[in-house]
Short mmCIF file of N, CA and C in Angstrom, two decimals:
data_model
loop_
_atom_site.label_atom_id
_atom_site.label_comp_id
_atom_site.label_asym_id
_atom_site.label_seq_id
_atom_site.Cartn_x
_atom_site.Cartn_y
_atom_site.Cartn_z
N UNK W 1 15.14 10.56 -7.96
CA UNK W 1 14.32 10.49 -6.72
C UNK W 1 14.32 9.36 -5.96
N UNK W 2 13.92 9.37 -4.72
CA UNK W 2 13.99 8.15 -3.90
C UNK W 2 12.77 7.22 -4.10
N UNK W 3 12.86 6.06 -4.48
CA UNK W 3 11.55 5.36 -4.96
C UNK W 3 11.46 4.21 -3.69
N UNK W 4 12.04 4.56 -2.57
CA UNK W 4 11.91 3.56 -1.34
C UNK W 4 11.05 4.20 -0.47
N UNK W 5 9.74 4.52 -1.00
CA UNK W 5 8.64 5.16 -0.04
C UNK W 5 7.89 4.23 0.62
N UNK W 6 7.94 2.96 0.30
CA UNK W 6 7.23 1.80 0.79
C UNK W 6 8.26 1.26 2.09
N UNK W 7 7.91 1.49 3.25
CA UNK W 7 8.88 1.17 4.31
C UNK W 7 8.77 -0.22 4.61
N UNK W 8 7.54 -0.86 4.90
CA UNK W 8 7.39 -2.32 5.24
C UNK W 8 6.41 -2.97 4.46
N UNK W 9 6.64 -4.16 3.99
CA UNK W 9 5.78 -4.81 3.20
C UNK W 9 5.79 -6.33 3.74
N UNK W 10 5.13 -6.43 4.88
CA UNK W 10 5.09 -7.81 5.52
C UNK W 10 4.20 -8.77 4.54
N UNK W 11 4.78 -9.94 4.17
CA UNK W 11 3.93 -10.90 3.36
C UNK W 11 3.52 -11.97 4.20
N UNK W 12 2.33 -12.65 4.10
CA UNK W 12 2.05 -13.81 4.87
C UNK W 12 2.37 -15.06 4.15
N UNK W 13 3.19 -15.94 4.74
CA UNK W 13 3.73 -17.17 4.12
C UNK W 13 2.92 -18.28 4.39
N UNK W 14 2.22 -18.20 5.44
CA UNK W 14 1.40 -19.37 5.79
C UNK W 14 0.07 -18.96 6.10
N UNK W 15 -0.95 -19.97 5.67
CA UNK W 15 -2.32 -19.64 5.83
C UNK W 15 -2.72 -19.72 7.28
N UNK W 16 -1.89 -20.26 8.32
CA UNK W 16 -2.25 -20.34 9.78
C UNK W 16 -1.70 -19.01 10.50
N UNK W 17 -1.21 -18.09 9.92
CA UNK W 17 -0.70 -16.91 10.72
C UNK W 17 -2.10 -16.00 10.72
N UNK W 18 -2.09 -15.42 11.90
CA UNK W 18 -3.35 -14.56 12.09
C UNK W 18 -2.93 -13.19 12.21
N UNK W 19 -1.56 -12.85 12.04
CA UNK W 19 -1.12 -11.35 12.30
C UNK W 19 -1.59 -10.61 11.03
N UNK W 20 -1.90 -9.39 11.34
CA UNK W 20 -2.55 -8.41 10.13
C UNK W 20 -1.22 -8.05 9.41
N UNK W 21 -1.47 -7.92 8.19
CA UNK W 21 -0.52 -7.30 7.30
C UNK W 21 -0.77 -5.71 7.38
N UNK W 22 0.31 -4.98 7.54
CA UNK W 22 0.24 -3.72 7.44
C UNK W 22 1.33 -3.08 6.49
N UNK W 23 0.83 -2.08 5.79
CA UNK W 23 1.73 -1.37 4.75
C UNK W 23 1.57 0.23 5.11
N UNK W 24 2.86 0.68 5.38
CA UNK W 24 3.03 2.16 5.49
C UNK W 24 3.50 2.81 4.14
N UNK W 25 2.81 3.83 3.65
CA UNK W 25 3.16 4.45 2.44
C UNK W 25 3.56 5.94 2.82
N UNK W 26 4.60 6.35 2.61
CA UNK W 26 4.99 7.92 3.05
C UNK W 26 5.19 8.69 1.64
N UNK W 27 4.95 9.97 1.87
CA UNK W 27 5.03 10.97 0.73
C UNK W 27 4.09 10.60 -0.43
N UNK W 28 2.84 10.34 -0.07
CA UNK W 28 2.02 10.10 -1.03
C UNK W 28 1.28 11.47 -1.58
N UNK W 29 0.77 11.41 -2.88
CA UNK W 29 -0.03 12.47 -3.37
C UNK W 29 -1.56 12.44 -3.01
N UNK W 30 -1.97 11.27 -3.32
CA UNK W 30 -3.35 11.28 -3.42
C UNK W 30 -3.87 9.84 -3.24
N UNK W 31 -4.76 9.55 -2.48
CA UNK W 31 -5.48 7.99 -2.43
C UNK W 31 -6.56 7.97 -3.29
N UNK W 32 -6.37 7.26 -4.43
CA UNK W 32 -7.16 7.47 -5.52
C UNK W 32 -8.21 6.47 -5.48
N UNK W 33 -8.18 5.29 -4.90
CA UNK W 33 -9.15 4.17 -4.89
C UNK W 33 -9.05 3.45 -3.66
N UNK W 34 -10.23 3.14 -2.84
CA UNK W 34 -10.20 2.37 -1.62
C UNK W 34 -11.38 1.37 -1.88
N UNK W 35 -11.15 0.24 -1.75
CA UNK W 35 -12.12 -0.94 -1.65
C UNK W 35 -11.49 -2.05 -0.91
N UNK W 36 -12.34 -2.93 -0.53
CA UNK W 36 -11.80 -4.19 0.28
C UNK W 36 -10.87 -4.99 -0.50
N UNK W 37 -10.93 -4.94 -1.83
CA UNK W 37 -9.93 -5.78 -2.63
C UNK W 37 -8.94 -5.05 -3.49
N UNK W 38 -8.96 -3.63 -3.46
CA UNK W 38 -7.90 -2.91 -4.03
C UNK W 38 -7.80 -1.54 -3.52
N UNK W 39 -6.52 -1.11 -3.40
CA UNK W 39 -6.30 0.33 -2.92
C UNK W 39 -5.19 0.84 -3.76
N UNK W 40 -5.43 1.99 -4.36
CA UNK W 40 -4.57 2.67 -5.35
C UNK W 40 -4.05 4.15 -4.62
N UNK W 41 -2.75 4.18 -4.59
CA UNK W 41 -2.25 5.30 -4.12
C UNK W 41 -1.25 6.03 -5.17
N UNK W 42 -1.51 7.35 -5.47
CA UNK W 42 -0.55 8.13 -6.39
C UNK W 42 0.40 8.76 -5.71
N UNK W 43 1.54 8.49 -6.16
CA UNK W 43 2.81 9.10 -5.68
C UNK W 43 3.33 10.21 -6.40
N UNK W 44 4.49 10.80 -6.36
CA UNK W 44 5.09 11.83 -7.14
C UNK W 44 5.13 11.51 -8.72
N UNK W 45 5.74 10.36 -9.04
CA UNK W 45 5.82 9.83 -10.16
C UNK W 45 5.54 8.53 -10.57
N UNK W 46 4.74 7.88 -9.59
CA UNK W 46 4.29 6.51 -9.98
C UNK W 46 2.88 6.22 -9.20
N UNK W 47 2.22 5.14 -9.52
CA UNK W 47 1.06 4.84 -8.82
C UNK W 47 1.29 3.43 -8.06
N UNK W 48 0.90 3.22 -6.99
CA UNK W 48 0.94 1.92 -6.25
C UNK W 48 -0.49 1.32 -6.19
N UNK W 49 -0.53 0.07 -6.66
CA UNK W 49 -1.83 -0.70 -6.57
C UNK W 49 -1.68 -1.79 -5.69
N UNK W 50 -2.50 -1.91 -4.61
CA UNK W 50 -2.38 -3.18 -3.76
C UNK W 50 -3.70 -4.00 -3.87
N UNK W 51 -3.41 -5.22 -4.17
CA UNK W 51 -4.77 -6.17 -4.29
C UNK W 51 -4.66 -7.09 -3.19
N UNK W 52 -5.73 -7.29 -2.56
CA UNK W 52 -5.90 -8.22 -1.35
C UNK W 52 -7.42 -8.52 -1.04
N UNK W 53 -7.32 -8.86 0.29
CA UNK W 53 -8.77 -9.05 0.85
C UNK W 53 -8.82 -8.23 2.26
N UNK W 54 -10.00 -7.84 2.37
CA UNK W 54 -10.26 -6.98 3.71
C UNK W 54 -9.27 -5.90 3.80
N UNK W 55 -9.01 -5.14 2.78
CA UNK W 55 -7.91 -4.11 2.83
C UNK W 55 -8.79 -2.79 3.48
N UNK W 56 -8.19 -2.03 4.19
CA UNK W 56 -8.83 -0.91 4.67
C UNK W 56 -7.63 0.10 5.21
N UNK W 57 -7.94 1.37 5.27
CA UNK W 57 -7.15 2.46 5.78
C UNK W 57 -7.24 2.56 7.26
N UNK W 58 -6.01 2.40 8.01
CA UNK W 58 -6.05 2.31 9.49
C UNK W 58 -5.66 3.95 9.75
N UNK W 59 -4.73 4.42 9.08
CA UNK W 59 -4.66 5.90 9.36
C UNK W 59 -4.29 6.71 8.17
N UNK W 60 -4.67 7.95 8.22
CA UNK W 60 -4.60 8.74 6.96
C UNK W 60 -3.91 10.19 7.42
N UNK W 61 -2.60 10.27 7.16
CA UNK W 61 -2.03 11.55 7.64
C UNK W 61 -1.54 12.30 6.48
N UNK W 62 -1.09 13.54 6.67
CA UNK W 62 -0.72 14.43 5.70
C UNK W 62 0.32 13.91 4.80
N UNK W 63 1.20 13.19 5.26
CA UNK W 63 2.31 12.66 4.50
C UNK W 63 2.39 11.12 4.53
N UNK W 64 1.54 10.45 5.23
CA UNK W 64 1.57 8.96 5.32
C UNK W 64 0.21 8.41 5.42
N UNK W 65 0.20 7.10 4.89
CA UNK W 65 -1.03 6.22 5.00
C UNK W 65 -0.73 4.92 5.59
N UNK W 66 -1.43 4.49 6.54
CA UNK W 66 -1.22 3.10 6.95
C UNK W 66 -2.49 2.10 6.60
N UNK W 67 -1.98 1.18 5.94
CA UNK W 67 -3.01 0.20 5.33
C UNK W 67 -3.07 -0.97 6.08
N UNK W 68 -4.20 -1.65 6.01
CA UNK W 68 -4.25 -3.16 6.84
C UNK W 68 -5.07 -4.01 5.95
N UNK W 69 -4.65 -5.34 5.92
CA UNK W 69 -5.45 -6.28 5.36
C UNK W 69 -4.62 -7.48 4.73
N UNK W 70 -5.15 -8.43 4.16
CA UNK W 70 -4.44 -9.61 3.54
C UNK W 70 -4.06 -9.12 2.07
N UNK W 71 -2.70 -8.56 2.19
CA UNK W 71 -2.21 -8.23 0.94
C UNK W 71 -1.87 -9.41 0.02
N UNK W 72 -2.08 -9.36 -1.25
CA UNK W 72 -1.82 -10.47 -2.11
C UNK W 72 -0.93 -10.05 -3.43
N UNK W 73 -0.98 -8.70 -3.61
CA UNK W 73 -0.16 -8.23 -4.68
C UNK W 73 0.04 -6.84 -4.58
N UNK W 74 1.32 -6.27 -4.97
CA UNK W 74 1.67 -5.09 -4.97
C UNK W 74 2.33 -4.56 -6.24
N UNK W 75 1.85 -3.56 -7.05
CA UNK W 75 2.26 -3.25 -8.19
C UNK W 75 2.62 -1.87 -8.34
N UNK W 76 3.79 -1.43 -9.01
CA UNK W 76 4.09 -0.05 -9.28
C UNK W 76 3.98 0.40 -10.77
N UNK W 77 3.30 1.27 -11.06
CA UNK W 77 3.20 1.92 -12.36
C UNK W 77 3.66 3.21 -12.52
N UNK W 78 4.70 3.36 -13.40
CA UNK W 78 5.32 4.82 -13.44
C UNK W 78 4.58 5.48 -14.52
N UNK W 79 4.41 6.76 -14.13
CA UNK W 79 3.67 7.75 -14.89
C UNK W 79 4.54 8.30 -15.97
N UNK W 80 3.93 8.64 -17.10
CA UNK W 80 4.73 9.05 -18.21
C UNK W 80 4.86 10.51 -18.08
#
């Protein structure tokens, strides 16, 4: 399967940038956790955990999620 479901992952390199970070996740199965500091998304064979500050869901579609906030870490956990 294609594991390149994460299309863009802009990172903030400098504290003086004020542009918002946005992450688009496509082909998700379920949005399992949403808080200001952590969002978890279940995919077909793995789970994505995004940690940061002021995280929120901008748009939720049938096949894609658009997230926004100050992303500090992104982790993939493959399901057994």
